[in-house]
Amino acid sequence: MKATYKSAGVDLEVYAESMSRLPKLMSRTFSPQVLRLDGGFAGLFQLNGDSQKYKDPVLISCTDGVGTKIKVACAMNRHETIGIDLVAMSVNDAICCGAKPLFFLDYVAMPKDDPDLLEKLVAGISEGCVQAGCALLGGETAIMSDLYQPGEYDLAGFCVGVAEKSRLIDGKTIRSGDVLIGVGSSGLHSNGYSLVRKVVFEIGGLSADQAVPELGRTVGEELLEPTRIYVSTVLGLLEKFQPGTDIRGIAHITGGGLEENLARILPQGLKADIRPKSWSAPPVFGWLQKLGSLDAEEMARVFNMGIGLVLIVPPELAAKIREQIGFKTWEIGTIV
């Protein structure tokens, strides 16, 4: 038998069909700073565009994945929003430094080429980039039939942003007495899904399409709620308030919860005094805790508990800054 690439699991004709669907999804994210290049082996981005001139630019890079939330998307056969999660996990990290996300790259791995699936995944990534105001500059599709089972895939994302060196937010100006402003999450975001799936599908014995009265929708709909993207909120604040002086620290609340993520940006000798009952969490957290008999410490250690982003600000500016945020906010504690 004559061996071919197709017999090894890679159909180049199907691959070409997949690639032909992506340019229109990418181009909707482009800004004038993206330099068009027919063919080639890289995406080109001009740092100093017509509307922005950086004097002492610092590039900020972030990378992340979606984790086993992908398993829920596969169980529901709904793949249009998981790409939003992918973008959110990186761009929400980048803005913690005060960076404006510039462009995003993706990596999609699957057992065989599937143009329809790839188009849905990249459509979600494209939508996330539009929400974040960054360009989807390129990506990679890896076909690996020996590593992934039929119906499986994996995603990774890479974001590059920029900030003026003098306007970086590094947490060094945080002081005792500063206020913690918690910005509401859209739900679980993309963290702790190994525990979520164990509780919901193994312990609870539920199916993805099962309705949950407490949540007002099905299990799968709740678990696939996209991660909230905070880029426009933070960049809008930085136009009105001075980074470092007015906005002294920003933490993206992901795996590790509030305590661990806040500790990453606090100067030595300071800690966050969080008031756990000072905000109202979405119903999914209470439902999940009851279903799995999870203790409060485990919940707080794994999940965002309804707070997706925390801003650390001087107490005299807390109310004014909260007025400028388009999502629900609470004063959830202080720095001590």
PDB file of C-alpha atoms in Angstrom, residues 60-181:
ATOM      1  CA  ILE A  60       3.353  42.930  27.479  1.00  0.00           C
ATOM      2  CA  SER A  61       2.734  39.289  26.523  1.00  0.00           C
ATOM      3  CA  CYS A  62       0.273  36.762  27.932  1.00  0.00           C
ATOM      4  CA  THR A  63      -0.721  33.219  27.083  1.00  0.00           C
ATOM      5  CA  ASP A  64      -3.444  30.904  28.351  1.00  0.00           C
ATOM      6  CA  GLY A  65      -5.920  28.220  27.365  1.00  0.00           C
ATOM      7  CA  VAL A  66      -9.519  27.321  28.110  1.00  0.00           C
ATOM      8  CA  GLY A  67      -8.962  24.090  30.019  1.00  0.00           C
ATOM      9  CA  THR A  68     -11.620  21.433  30.372  1.00  0.00           C
ATOM     10  CA  LYS A  69     -14.435  23.883  29.658  1.00  0.00           C
ATOM     11  CA  ILE A  70     -13.845  22.508  26.161  1.00  0.00           C
ATOM     12  CA  LYS A  71     -15.338  19.212  27.380  1.00  0.00           C
ATOM     13  CA  VAL A  72     -18.630  20.992  28.067  1.00  0.00           C
ATOM     14  CA  ALA A  73     -18.602  22.609  24.616  1.00  0.00           C
ATOM     15  CA  CYS A  74     -18.104  19.168  23.067  1.00  0.00           C
ATOM     16  CA  ALA A  75     -20.889  17.640  25.170  1.00  0.00           C
ATOM     17  CA  MET A  76     -23.251  20.419  24.049  1.00  0.00           C
ATOM     18  CA  ASN A  77     -21.891  20.458  20.481  1.00  0.00           C
ATOM     19  CA  ARG A  78     -21.718  24.241  20.846  1.00  0.00           C
ATOM     20  CA  HIS A  79     -18.400  25.747  19.852  1.00  0.00           C
ATOM     21  CA  GLU A  80     -19.243  29.339  18.907  1.00  0.00           C
ATOM     22  CA  THR A  81     -18.356  30.998  22.244  1.00  0.00           C
ATOM     23  CA  ILE A  82     -15.413  29.026  23.610  1.00  0.00           C
ATOM     24  CA  GLY A  83     -13.109  31.268  21.575  1.00  0.00           C
ATOM     25  CA  ILE A  84     -14.319  34.289  23.550  1.00  0.00           C
ATOM     26  CA  ASP A  85     -13.073  32.544  26.686  1.00  0.00           C
ATOM     27  CA  LEU A  86      -9.726  31.948  25.014  1.00  0.00           C
ATOM     28  CA  VAL A  87      -9.224  35.624  24.217  1.00  0.00           C
ATOM     29  CA  ALA A  88     -10.559  36.780  27.582  1.00  0.00           C
ATOM     30  CA  MET A  89      -8.102  34.754  29.633  1.00  0.00           C
ATOM     31  CA  SER A  90      -5.113  36.489  28.035  1.00  0.00           C
ATOM     32  CA  VAL A  91      -6.381  40.029  27.420  1.00  0.00           C
ATOM     33  CA  ASN A  92      -7.768  40.290  30.966  1.00  0.00           C
ATOM     34  CA  ASP A  93      -4.272  39.461  32.215  1.00  0.00           C
ATOM     35  CA  ALA A  94      -2.653  42.047  29.943  1.00  0.00           C
ATOM     36  CA  ILE A  95      -4.797  44.940  31.177  1.00  0.00           C
ATOM     37  CA  CYS A  96      -3.653  44.298  34.755  1.00  0.00           C
ATOM     38  CA  CYS A  97      -0.385  45.990  33.765  1.00  0.00           C
ATOM     39  CA  GLY A  98      -2.262  48.867  32.162  1.00  0.00           C
ATOM     40  CA  ALA A  99      -1.564  47.500  28.688  1.00  0.00           C
ATOM     41  CA  LYS A 100      -3.689  47.950  25.599  1.00  0.00           C
ATOM     42  CA  PRO A 101      -3.985  44.573  23.829  1.00  0.00           C
ATOM     43  CA  LEU A 102      -2.627  44.929  20.289  1.00  0.00           C
ATOM     44  CA  PHE A 103      -2.937  41.543  18.665  1.00  0.00           C
ATOM     45  CA  PHE A 104      -3.796  37.932  19.374  1.00  0.00           C
ATOM     46  CA  LEU A 105      -2.617  34.585  18.003  1.00  0.00           C
ATOM     47  CA  ASP A 106      -4.384  31.260  18.430  1.00  0.00           C
ATOM     48  CA  TYR A 107      -3.416  27.595  18.362  1.00  0.00           C
ATOM     49  CA  VAL A 108      -6.036  24.965  17.566  1.00  0.00           C
ATOM     50  CA  ALA A 109      -5.227  21.258  17.787  1.00  0.00           C
ATOM     51  CA  MET A 110      -7.632  18.567  16.580  1.00  0.00           C
ATOM     52  CA  PRO A 111      -7.534  14.952  15.374  1.00  0.00           C
ATOM     53  CA  LYS A 112      -8.621  15.736  11.811  1.00  0.00           C
ATOM     54  CA  ASP A 113      -9.506  18.757   9.730  1.00  0.00           C
ATOM     55  CA  ASP A 114     -13.072  19.898  10.259  1.00  0.00           C
ATOM     56  CA  PRO A 115     -13.794  23.156   8.397  1.00  0.00           C
ATOM     57  CA  ASP A 116     -17.162  23.709  10.087  1.00  0.00           C
ATOM     58  CA  LEU A 117     -15.771  23.216  13.600  1.00  0.00           C
ATOM     59  CA  LEU A 118     -12.703  25.352  12.930  1.00  0.00           C
ATOM     60  CA  GLU A 119     -14.852  28.143  11.527  1.00  0.00           C
ATOM     61  CA  LYS A 120     -17.024  28.152  14.662  1.00  0.00           C
ATOM     62  CA  LEU A 121     -13.987  28.204  16.942  1.00  0.00           C
ATOM     63  CA  VAL A 122     -12.285  31.029  15.073  1.00  0.00           C
ATOM     64  CA  ALA A 123     -15.575  32.953  14.880  1.00  0.00           C
ATOM     65  CA  GLY A 124     -15.595  32.976  18.691  1.00  0.00           C
ATOM     66  CA  ILE A 125     -11.957  34.015  18.832  1.00  0.00           C
ATOM     67  CA  SER A 126     -12.694  36.771  16.335  1.00  0.00           C
ATOM     68  CA  GLU A 127     -15.622  38.007  18.451  1.00  0.00           C
ATOM     69  CA  GLY A 128     -13.418  38.024  21.550  1.00  0.00           C
ATOM     70  CA  CYS A 129     -10.827  40.090  19.701  1.00  0.00           C
ATOM     71  CA  VAL A 130     -13.495  42.574  18.595  1.00  0.00           C
ATOM     72  CA  GLN A 131     -14.634  42.934  22.208  1.00  0.00           C
ATOM     73  CA  ALA A 132     -11.014  43.406  23.313  1.00  0.00           C
ATOM     74  CA  GLY A 133     -10.174  45.812  20.492  1.00  0.00           C
ATOM     75  CA  CYS A 134      -7.210  43.747  19.309  1.00  0.00           C
ATOM     76  CA  ALA A 135      -6.365  42.193  15.963  1.00  0.00           C
ATOM     77  CA  LEU A 136      -6.521  38.457  15.318  1.00  0.00           C
ATOM     78  CA  LEU A 137      -3.194  38.487  13.529  1.00  0.00           C
ATOM     79  CA  GLY A 138      -2.675  34.799  12.841  1.00  0.00           C
ATOM     80  CA  GLY A 139      -2.744  31.297  14.215  1.00  0.00           C
ATOM     81  CA  GLU A 140      -1.923  27.642  13.812  1.00  0.00           C
ATOM     82  CA  THR A 141      -4.102  24.622  13.184  1.00  0.00           C
ATOM     83  CA  ALA A 142      -2.405  21.364  14.148  1.00  0.00           C
ATOM     84  CA  ILE A 143      -3.862  18.061  12.944  1.00  0.00           C
ATOM     85  CA  MET A 144      -2.738  15.232  15.238  1.00  0.00           C
ATOM     86  CA  SER A 145      -4.850  12.110  14.893  1.00  0.00           C
ATOM     87  CA  ASP A 146      -2.569  10.127  17.209  1.00  0.00           C
ATOM     88  CA  LEU A 147      -2.924  12.568  20.126  1.00  0.00           C
ATOM     89  CA  TYR A 148      -6.624  13.511  20.091  1.00  0.00           C
ATOM     90  CA  GLN A 149      -9.714  11.329  19.991  1.00  0.00           C
ATOM     91  CA  PRO A 150     -12.507  12.068  17.472  1.00  0.00           C
ATOM     92  CA  GLY A 151     -14.619  14.978  18.705  1.00  0.00           C
ATOM     93  CA  GLU A 152     -11.837  16.417  20.867  1.00  0.00           C
ATOM     94  CA  TYR A 153      -9.706  19.507  20.372  1.00  0.00           C
ATOM     95  CA  ASP A 154      -7.572  21.921  22.363  1.00  0.00           C
ATOM     96  CA  LEU A 155      -7.049  25.673  22.247  1.00  0.00           C
ATOM     97  CA  ALA A 156      -4.298  28.039  23.315  1.00  0.00           C
ATOM     98  CA  GLY A 157      -4.018  31.789  22.862  1.00  0.00           C
ATOM     99  CA  PHE A 158      -1.306  34.418  22.906  1.00  0.00           C
ATOM    100  CA  CYS A 159      -1.792  38.164  23.392  1.00  0.00           C
ATOM    101  CA  VAL A 160       0.681  41.017  22.936  1.00  0.00           C
ATOM    102  CA  GLY A 161      -0.129  44.447  24.361  1.00  0.00           C
ATOM    103  CA  VAL A 162       1.674  47.739  24.906  1.00  0.00           C
ATOM    104  CA  ALA A 163       1.898  50.470  27.529  1.00  0.00           C
ATOM    105  CA  GLU A 164       4.018  53.541  28.039  1.00  0.00           C
ATOM    106  CA  LYS A 165       6.704  52.650  30.573  1.00  0.00           C
ATOM    107  CA  SER A 166       5.714  55.660  32.689  1.00  0.00           C
ATOM    108  CA  ARG A 167       2.092  54.427  32.793  1.00  0.00           C
ATOM    109  CA  LEU A 168       2.676  50.812  33.791  1.00  0.00           C
ATOM    110  CA  ILE A 169       0.642  49.466  36.718  1.00  0.00           C
ATOM    111  CA  ASP A 170       2.931  47.305  38.851  1.00  0.00           C
ATOM    112  CA  GLY A 171       1.393  47.498  42.329  1.00  0.00           C
ATOM    113  CA  LYS A 172       4.363  49.331  43.851  1.00  0.00           C
ATOM    114  CA  THR A 173       2.233  52.335  44.866  1.00  0.00           C
ATOM    115  CA  ILE A 174      -0.372  50.278  46.767  1.00  0.00           C
ATOM    116  CA  ARG A 175      -0.750  51.523  50.355  1.00  0.00           C
ATOM    117  CA  SER A 176      -2.450  50.393  53.539  1.00  0.00           C
ATOM    118  CA  GLY A 177      -5.989  51.774  53.554  1.00  0.00           C
ATOM    119  CA  ASP A 178      -6.492  51.458  49.790  1.00  0.00           C
ATOM    120  CA  VAL A 179      -9.882  50.136  48.727  1.00  0.00           C
ATOM    121  CA  LEU A 180     -10.603  46.931  46.803  1.00  0.00           C
ATOM    122  CA  ILE A 181     -13.213  47.439  44.080  1.00  0.00           C
TER     123      ILE A 181
END
